Short mmCIF file of C-alpha atoms and ligand atoms in Angstrom, two decimals:
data_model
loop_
_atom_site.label_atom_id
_atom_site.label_comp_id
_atom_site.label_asym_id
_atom_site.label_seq_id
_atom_site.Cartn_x
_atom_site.Cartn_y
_atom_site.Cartn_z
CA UNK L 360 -21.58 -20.73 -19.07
CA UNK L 361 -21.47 -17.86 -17.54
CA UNK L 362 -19.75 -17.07 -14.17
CA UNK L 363 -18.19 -14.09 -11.50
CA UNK L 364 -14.67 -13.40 -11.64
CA UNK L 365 -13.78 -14.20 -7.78
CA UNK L 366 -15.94 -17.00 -7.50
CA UNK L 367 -14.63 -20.51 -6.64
CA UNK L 368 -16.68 -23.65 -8.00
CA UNK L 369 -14.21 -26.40 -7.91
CA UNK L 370 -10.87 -27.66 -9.83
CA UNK L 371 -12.06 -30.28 -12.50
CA UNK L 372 -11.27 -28.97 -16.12
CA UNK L 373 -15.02 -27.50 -16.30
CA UNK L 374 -15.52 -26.10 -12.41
CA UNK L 375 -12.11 -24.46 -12.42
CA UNK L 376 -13.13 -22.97 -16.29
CA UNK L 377 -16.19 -21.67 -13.93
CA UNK L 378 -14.13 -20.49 -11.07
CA UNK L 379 -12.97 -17.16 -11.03
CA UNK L 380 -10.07 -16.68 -9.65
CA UNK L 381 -6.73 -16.40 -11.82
CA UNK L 382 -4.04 -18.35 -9.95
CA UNK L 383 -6.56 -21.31 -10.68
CA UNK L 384 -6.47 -20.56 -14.45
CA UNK L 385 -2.78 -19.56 -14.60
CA UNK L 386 -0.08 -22.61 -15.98
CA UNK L 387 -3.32 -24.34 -16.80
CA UNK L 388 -4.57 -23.35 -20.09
CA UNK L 389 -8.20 -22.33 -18.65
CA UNK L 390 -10.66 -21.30 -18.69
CA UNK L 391 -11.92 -23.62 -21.57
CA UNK L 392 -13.32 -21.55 -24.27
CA UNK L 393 -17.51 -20.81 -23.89
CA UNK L 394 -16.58 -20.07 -20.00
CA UNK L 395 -17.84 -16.08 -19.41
CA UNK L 396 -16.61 -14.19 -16.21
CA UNK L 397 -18.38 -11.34 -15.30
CA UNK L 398 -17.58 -8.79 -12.44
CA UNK L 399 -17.25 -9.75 -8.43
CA UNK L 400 -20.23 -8.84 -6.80
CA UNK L 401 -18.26 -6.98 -4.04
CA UNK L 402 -18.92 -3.33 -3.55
CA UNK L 403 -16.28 -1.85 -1.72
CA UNK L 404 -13.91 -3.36 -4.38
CA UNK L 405 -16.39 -2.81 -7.40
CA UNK L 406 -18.66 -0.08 -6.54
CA UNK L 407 -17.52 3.38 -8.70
CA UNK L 408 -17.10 6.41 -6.57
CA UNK L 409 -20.68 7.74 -5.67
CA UNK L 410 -22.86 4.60 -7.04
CA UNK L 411 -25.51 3.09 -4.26
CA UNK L 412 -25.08 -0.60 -3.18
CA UNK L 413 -28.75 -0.63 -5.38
CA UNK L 414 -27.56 1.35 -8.30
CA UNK L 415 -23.82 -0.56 -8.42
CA UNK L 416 -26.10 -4.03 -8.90
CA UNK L 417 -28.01 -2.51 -11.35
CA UNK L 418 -24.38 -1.69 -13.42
CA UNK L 419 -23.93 -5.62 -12.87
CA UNK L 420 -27.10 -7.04 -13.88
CA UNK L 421 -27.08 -4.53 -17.08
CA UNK L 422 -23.84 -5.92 -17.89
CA UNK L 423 -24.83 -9.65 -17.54
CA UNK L 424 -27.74 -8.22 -19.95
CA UNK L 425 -25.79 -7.05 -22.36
CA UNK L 426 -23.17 -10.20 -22.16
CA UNK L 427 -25.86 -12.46 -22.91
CA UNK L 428 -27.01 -10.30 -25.84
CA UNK L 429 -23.86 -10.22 -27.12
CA UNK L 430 -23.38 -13.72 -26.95
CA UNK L 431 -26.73 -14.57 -28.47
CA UNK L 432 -29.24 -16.04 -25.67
CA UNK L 433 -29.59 -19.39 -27.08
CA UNK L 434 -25.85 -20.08 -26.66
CA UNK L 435 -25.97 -19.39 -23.03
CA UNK L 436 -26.46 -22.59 -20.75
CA UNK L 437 -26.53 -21.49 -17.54
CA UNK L 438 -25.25 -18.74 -14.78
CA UNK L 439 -23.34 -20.43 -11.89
CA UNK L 440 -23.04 -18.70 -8.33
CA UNK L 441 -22.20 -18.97 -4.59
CA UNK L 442 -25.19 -16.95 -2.98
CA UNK L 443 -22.02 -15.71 -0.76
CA UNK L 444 -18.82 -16.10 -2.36
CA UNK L 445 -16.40 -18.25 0.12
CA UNK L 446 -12.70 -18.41 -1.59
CA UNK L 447 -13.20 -15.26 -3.65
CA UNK L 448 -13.07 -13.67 -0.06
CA UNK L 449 -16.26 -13.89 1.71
CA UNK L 450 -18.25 -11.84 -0.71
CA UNK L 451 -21.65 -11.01 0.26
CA UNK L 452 -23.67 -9.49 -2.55
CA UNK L 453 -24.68 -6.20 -2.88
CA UNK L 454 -28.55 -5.12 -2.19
CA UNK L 455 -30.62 -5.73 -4.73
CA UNK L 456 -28.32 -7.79 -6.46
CA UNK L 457 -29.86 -11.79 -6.43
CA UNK L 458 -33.57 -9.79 -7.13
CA UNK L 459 -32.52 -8.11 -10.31
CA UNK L 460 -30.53 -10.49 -11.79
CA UNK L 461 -33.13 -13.76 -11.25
CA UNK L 462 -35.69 -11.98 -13.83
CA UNK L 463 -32.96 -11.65 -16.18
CA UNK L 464 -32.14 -15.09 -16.47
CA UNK L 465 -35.51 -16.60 -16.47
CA UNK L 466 -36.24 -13.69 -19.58
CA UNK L 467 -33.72 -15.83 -21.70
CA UNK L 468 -33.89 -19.03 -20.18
CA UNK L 469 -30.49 -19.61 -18.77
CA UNK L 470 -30.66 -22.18 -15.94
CA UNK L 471 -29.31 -20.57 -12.69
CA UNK L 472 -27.50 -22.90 -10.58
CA UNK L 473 -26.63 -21.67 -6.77
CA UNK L 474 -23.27 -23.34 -5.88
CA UNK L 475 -24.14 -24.35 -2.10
CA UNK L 476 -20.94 -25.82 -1.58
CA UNK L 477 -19.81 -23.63 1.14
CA UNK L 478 -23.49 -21.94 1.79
CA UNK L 479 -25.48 -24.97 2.21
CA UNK L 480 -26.87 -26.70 5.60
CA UNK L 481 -26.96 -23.24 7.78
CA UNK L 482 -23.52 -21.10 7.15
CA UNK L 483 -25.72 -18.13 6.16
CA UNK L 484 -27.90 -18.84 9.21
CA UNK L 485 -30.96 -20.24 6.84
CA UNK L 486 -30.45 -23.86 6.33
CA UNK L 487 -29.34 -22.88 2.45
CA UNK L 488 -27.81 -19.32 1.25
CA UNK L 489 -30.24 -19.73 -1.59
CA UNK L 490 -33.18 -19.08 0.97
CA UNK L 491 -31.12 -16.32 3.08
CA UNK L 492 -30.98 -14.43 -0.21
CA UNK L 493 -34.36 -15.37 -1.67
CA UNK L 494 -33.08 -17.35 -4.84
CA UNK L 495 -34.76 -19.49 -6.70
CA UNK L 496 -32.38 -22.13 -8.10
CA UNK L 497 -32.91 -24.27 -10.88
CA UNK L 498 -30.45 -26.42 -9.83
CA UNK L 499 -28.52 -26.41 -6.35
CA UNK L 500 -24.66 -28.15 -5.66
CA UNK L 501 -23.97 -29.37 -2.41
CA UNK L 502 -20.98 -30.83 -0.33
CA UNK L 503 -19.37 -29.60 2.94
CA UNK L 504 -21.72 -29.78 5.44
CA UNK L 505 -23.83 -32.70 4.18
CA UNK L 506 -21.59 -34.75 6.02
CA UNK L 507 -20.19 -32.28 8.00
CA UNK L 508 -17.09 -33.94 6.09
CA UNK L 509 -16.96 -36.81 7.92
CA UNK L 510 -17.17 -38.47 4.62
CA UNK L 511 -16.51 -37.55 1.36
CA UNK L 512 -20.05 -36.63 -0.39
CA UNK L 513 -21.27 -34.07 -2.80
CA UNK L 514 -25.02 -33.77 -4.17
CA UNK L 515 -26.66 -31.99 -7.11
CA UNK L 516 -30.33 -31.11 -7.05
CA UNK L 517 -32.27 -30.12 -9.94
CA UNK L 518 -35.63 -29.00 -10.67
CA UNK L 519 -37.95 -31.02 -13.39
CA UNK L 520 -37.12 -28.33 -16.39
CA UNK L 521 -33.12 -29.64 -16.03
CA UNK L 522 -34.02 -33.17 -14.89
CA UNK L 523 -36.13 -34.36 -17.47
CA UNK L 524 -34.68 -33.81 -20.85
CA UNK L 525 -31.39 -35.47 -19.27
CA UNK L 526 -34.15 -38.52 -18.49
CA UNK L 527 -35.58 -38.34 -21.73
CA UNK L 528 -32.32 -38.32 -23.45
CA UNK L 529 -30.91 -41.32 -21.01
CA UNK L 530 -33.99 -43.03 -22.07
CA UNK L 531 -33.50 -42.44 -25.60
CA UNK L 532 -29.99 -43.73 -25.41
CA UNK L 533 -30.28 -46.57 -23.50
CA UNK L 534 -28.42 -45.13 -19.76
CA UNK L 535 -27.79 -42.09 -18.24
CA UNK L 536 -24.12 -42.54 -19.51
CA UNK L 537 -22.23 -40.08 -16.73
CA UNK L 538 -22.30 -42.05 -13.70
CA UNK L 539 -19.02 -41.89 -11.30
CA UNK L 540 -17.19 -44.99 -9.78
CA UNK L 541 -18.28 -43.71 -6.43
CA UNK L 542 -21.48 -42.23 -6.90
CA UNK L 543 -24.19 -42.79 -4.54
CA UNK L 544 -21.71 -44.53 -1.86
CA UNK L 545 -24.08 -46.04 0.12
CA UNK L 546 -21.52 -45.57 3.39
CA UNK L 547 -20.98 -41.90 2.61
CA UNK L 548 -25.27 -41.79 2.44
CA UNK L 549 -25.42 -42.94 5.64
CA UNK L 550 -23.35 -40.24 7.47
CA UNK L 551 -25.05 -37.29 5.77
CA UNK L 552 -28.48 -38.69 6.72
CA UNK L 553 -27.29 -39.24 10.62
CA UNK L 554 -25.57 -35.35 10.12
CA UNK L 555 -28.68 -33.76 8.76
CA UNK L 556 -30.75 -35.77 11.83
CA UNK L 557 -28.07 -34.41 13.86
CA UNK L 558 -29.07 -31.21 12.91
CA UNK L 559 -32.49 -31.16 12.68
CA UNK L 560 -32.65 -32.91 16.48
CA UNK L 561 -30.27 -30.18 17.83
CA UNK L 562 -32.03 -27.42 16.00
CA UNK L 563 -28.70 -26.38 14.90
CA UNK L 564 -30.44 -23.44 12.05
CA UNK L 565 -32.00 -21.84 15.42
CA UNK L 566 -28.91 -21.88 17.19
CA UNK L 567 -26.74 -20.85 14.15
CA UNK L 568 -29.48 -17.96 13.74
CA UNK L 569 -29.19 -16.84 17.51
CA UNK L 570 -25.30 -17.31 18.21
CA UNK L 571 -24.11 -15.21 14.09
CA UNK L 572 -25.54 -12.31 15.74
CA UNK L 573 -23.23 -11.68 18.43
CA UNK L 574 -20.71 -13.20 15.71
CA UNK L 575 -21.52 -10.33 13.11
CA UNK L 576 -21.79 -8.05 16.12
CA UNK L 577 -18.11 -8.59 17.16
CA UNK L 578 -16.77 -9.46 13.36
CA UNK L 579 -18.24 -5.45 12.29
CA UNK L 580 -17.07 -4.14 16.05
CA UNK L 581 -13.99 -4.52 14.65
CA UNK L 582 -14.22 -2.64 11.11
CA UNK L 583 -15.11 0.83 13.39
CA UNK L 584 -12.76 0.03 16.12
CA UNK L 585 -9.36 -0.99 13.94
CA UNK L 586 -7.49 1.31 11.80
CA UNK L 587 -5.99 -1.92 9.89
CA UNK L 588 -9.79 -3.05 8.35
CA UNK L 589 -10.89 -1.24 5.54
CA UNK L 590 -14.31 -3.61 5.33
CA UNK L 591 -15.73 -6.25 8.03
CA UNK L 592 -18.44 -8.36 5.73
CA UNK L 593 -20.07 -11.62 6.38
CA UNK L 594 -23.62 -13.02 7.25
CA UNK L 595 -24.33 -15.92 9.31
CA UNK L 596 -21.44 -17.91 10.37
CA UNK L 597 -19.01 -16.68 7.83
CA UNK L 598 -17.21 -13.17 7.52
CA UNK L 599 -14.09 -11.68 6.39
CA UNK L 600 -12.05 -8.37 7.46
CA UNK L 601 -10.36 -7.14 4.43
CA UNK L 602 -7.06 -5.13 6.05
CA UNK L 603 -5.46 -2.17 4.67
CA UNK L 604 -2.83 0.17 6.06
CA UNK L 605 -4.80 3.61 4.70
CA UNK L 606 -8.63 3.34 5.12
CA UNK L 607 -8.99 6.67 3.12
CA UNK L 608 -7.53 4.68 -0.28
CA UNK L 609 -8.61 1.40 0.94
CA UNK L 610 -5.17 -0.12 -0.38
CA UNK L 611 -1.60 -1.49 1.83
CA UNK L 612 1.34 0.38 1.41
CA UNK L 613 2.85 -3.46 2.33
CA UNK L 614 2.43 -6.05 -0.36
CA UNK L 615 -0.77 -8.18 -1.35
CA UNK L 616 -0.93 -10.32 1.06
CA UNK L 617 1.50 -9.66 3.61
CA UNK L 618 -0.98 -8.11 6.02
CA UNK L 619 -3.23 -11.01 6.42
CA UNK L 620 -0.65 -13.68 6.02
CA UNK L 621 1.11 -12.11 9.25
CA UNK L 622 -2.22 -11.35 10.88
CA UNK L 623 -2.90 -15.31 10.29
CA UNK L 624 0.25 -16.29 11.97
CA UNK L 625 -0.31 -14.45 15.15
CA UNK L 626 -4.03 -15.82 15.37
CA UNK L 627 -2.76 -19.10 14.89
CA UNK L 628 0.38 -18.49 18.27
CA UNK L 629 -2.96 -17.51 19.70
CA UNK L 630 -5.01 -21.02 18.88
CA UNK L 631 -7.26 -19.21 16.60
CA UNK L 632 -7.48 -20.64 13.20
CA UNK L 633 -8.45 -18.02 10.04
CA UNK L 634 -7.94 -18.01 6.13
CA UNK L 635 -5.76 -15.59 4.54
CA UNK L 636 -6.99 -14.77 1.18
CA UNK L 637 -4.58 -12.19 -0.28
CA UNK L 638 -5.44 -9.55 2.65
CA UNK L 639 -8.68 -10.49 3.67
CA UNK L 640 -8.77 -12.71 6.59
CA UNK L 641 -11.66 -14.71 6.80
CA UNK L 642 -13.50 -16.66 9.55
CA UNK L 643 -16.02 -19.94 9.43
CA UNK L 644 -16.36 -21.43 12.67
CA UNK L 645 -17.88 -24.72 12.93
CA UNK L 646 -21.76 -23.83 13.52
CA UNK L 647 -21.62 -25.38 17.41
CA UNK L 648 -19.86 -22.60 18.12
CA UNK L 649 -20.73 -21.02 21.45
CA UNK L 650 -21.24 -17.21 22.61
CA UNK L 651 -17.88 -17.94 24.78
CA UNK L 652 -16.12 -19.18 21.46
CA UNK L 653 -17.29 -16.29 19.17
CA UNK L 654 -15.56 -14.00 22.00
CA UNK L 655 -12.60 -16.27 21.68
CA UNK L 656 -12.04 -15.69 18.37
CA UNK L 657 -12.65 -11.86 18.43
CA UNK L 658 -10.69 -11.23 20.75
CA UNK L 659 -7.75 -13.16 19.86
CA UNK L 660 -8.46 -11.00 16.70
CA UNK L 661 -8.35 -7.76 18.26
CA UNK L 662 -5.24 -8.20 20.18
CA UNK L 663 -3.64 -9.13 17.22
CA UNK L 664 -4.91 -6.30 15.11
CA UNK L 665 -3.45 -3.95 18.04
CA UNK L 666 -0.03 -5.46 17.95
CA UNK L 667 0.08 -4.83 14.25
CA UNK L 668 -1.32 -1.27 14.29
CA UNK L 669 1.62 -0.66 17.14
CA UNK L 670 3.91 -2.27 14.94
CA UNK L 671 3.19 -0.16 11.32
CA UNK L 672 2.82 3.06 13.78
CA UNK L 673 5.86 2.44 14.93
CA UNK L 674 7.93 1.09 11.46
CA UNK L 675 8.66 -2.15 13.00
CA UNK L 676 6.42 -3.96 10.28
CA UNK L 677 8.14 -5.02 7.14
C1 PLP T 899 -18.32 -22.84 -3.38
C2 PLP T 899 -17.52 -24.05 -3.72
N1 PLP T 899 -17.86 -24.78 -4.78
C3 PLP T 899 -17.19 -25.88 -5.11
C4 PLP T 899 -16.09 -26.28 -4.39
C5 PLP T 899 -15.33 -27.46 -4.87
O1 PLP T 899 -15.53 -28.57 -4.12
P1 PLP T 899 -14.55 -29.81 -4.35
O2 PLP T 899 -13.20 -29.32 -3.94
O3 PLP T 899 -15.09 -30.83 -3.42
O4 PLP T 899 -14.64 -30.17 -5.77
C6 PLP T 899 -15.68 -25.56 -3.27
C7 PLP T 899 -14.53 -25.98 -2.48
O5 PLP T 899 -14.10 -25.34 -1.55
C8 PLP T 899 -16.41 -24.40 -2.93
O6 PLP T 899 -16.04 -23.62 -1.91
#
């Protein structure tokens, strides 16, 4: 299996082998062994000094080349990806990126399975991130937003290439022999159905696709206007400032974390609710979200970045 280092697939022995991220490997003996993490899509982080967006995705589809080859094709299963990585920190991939890699796989027949766990049902502002970013999945995970959460419910969806050797095989053996006590909860069914009629009656997609415009608008306002973000990223409904205290280096003089985690706090005095990952402070409104609300949060987030420029400039931050 191969996988990004940043992304974030889940916490079971084999999803957290998948996920990327070390504090979910650390003190637990993962990843399993067969599990292959290649680099984080992210540019600003990633890209080498003078490299184009198109040329640094070209560096990262080479090396997934040259992984596989080393590996030997045949023992590769399958690529797993968020089209936009959500934990990892809201990492939206790099031009050219989803179109140079797809050819790749389908050239040695790895299976490429989008992990639409966070980007599914309309948080990209397409009803799946697979479509806002022109994939092609052979197989698609979902969760989240199929029930809005109201209920506990995940789904997998896979194309006839994946689906029917594991039918022939169940056949062959008599049952398909990895059902879960829970699986297809009947209750659980229900809700998502009346969420995605929800959806489809309020035309939630068009709204999501007119309202994340003023929402990137405001989120990338913010990346000229503050000295404190080094990068304001996102697409849709989702986005992240990464902070920094020196734009120039893109790094914090404070340590990892610290900017965001304080940054988080004073949102929070201020009723608006954000993610600190390390210092990137990320936002994912529900995808009602009004005009009003987008300026809510923004400018919640602005005030706050003020204080804390006031308070580095004047060496009351620690
Ligand atoms: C992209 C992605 N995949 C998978 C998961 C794991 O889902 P669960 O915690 O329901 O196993 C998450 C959870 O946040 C996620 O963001």
């Amino acid at each position: 299996m191969i996988s990004r280092r940043r992304g974030y697939h889940g916490i079971t022995i084999a999803s957290a082998s998948l996920t990327g991220i070390p504090v979910d490997h650390q003190s637990f003996d993962l990843p399993l062994p067969g599990f292959l993490h290649v680099t984080a899509p992210h540019y600003y982080r990633e890209g080498q000094e003078g490299e184009s967006e198109e040329a640094f995705s070209t560096r990262l589809v080479n090396e997934i080349e040259a992984l596989i080859l080393a590996e030997g094709p045949q023992t590769i299963a399958a690529f797993f990806a968020e089209p936009v990585m959500g934990a990892g920190g809201v990492i939206v991939p790099p031009q050219g990126y989803w179109e140079k890699l797809q050819p790749v796989l389908k050239k040695y027949g790895i299976i490429l399975v989008a992990d639409e766990v966070i980007c599914g049902f309309g948080r990209t502002g397409r009803m799946f991130g697979s479509q806002t970013f022109d994939i092609q999945p052979d197989m698609m995970i979902l969760s989240k937003q199929l029930s809005s959460s109201y209920l506990p419910i995940s789904a997998i969806l896979m194309n006839d290439m994946v689906f029917e050797p594991i039918a022939d095989e169940s056949h062959a053996i008599g049952a398909f022999a990895h059902g879960f006590t829970n699986g297809g909860n009947p209750t659980a069914a229900a809700v998502a159905i009346e969420v995605l009629n929800i959806m489809e009656e309020r035309d939630l997609m068009a709204h999501v696709s007119d309202v994340s415009v003023h929402f990137q608008a405001r989120l990338r306002a913010l990346g000229a206007s503050s000295t404190l973000v080094g990068e304001a990223r996102g697409v849709g409904l989702i986005g992240a400032l990464e902070l920094v205290t020196d734009k120039a280096t893109r790094s914090s003089s404070l340590q990892v974390g610290q900017l965001a985690k304080y940054a988080f706090g004073l949102l929070q005095n201020k009723g608006v609710i954000a993610r600190a990952m390390g210092d990137t402070l990320a936002f994912s409104p529900p995808l009602i979200i009004t005009r009003e609300q987008v300026d809510m949060i923004f400018d919640g987030v602005a005030e706050v970045l003020a204080q804390m420029e006031r308070e580095i400039g004047s060496g009351q931050f620690h």
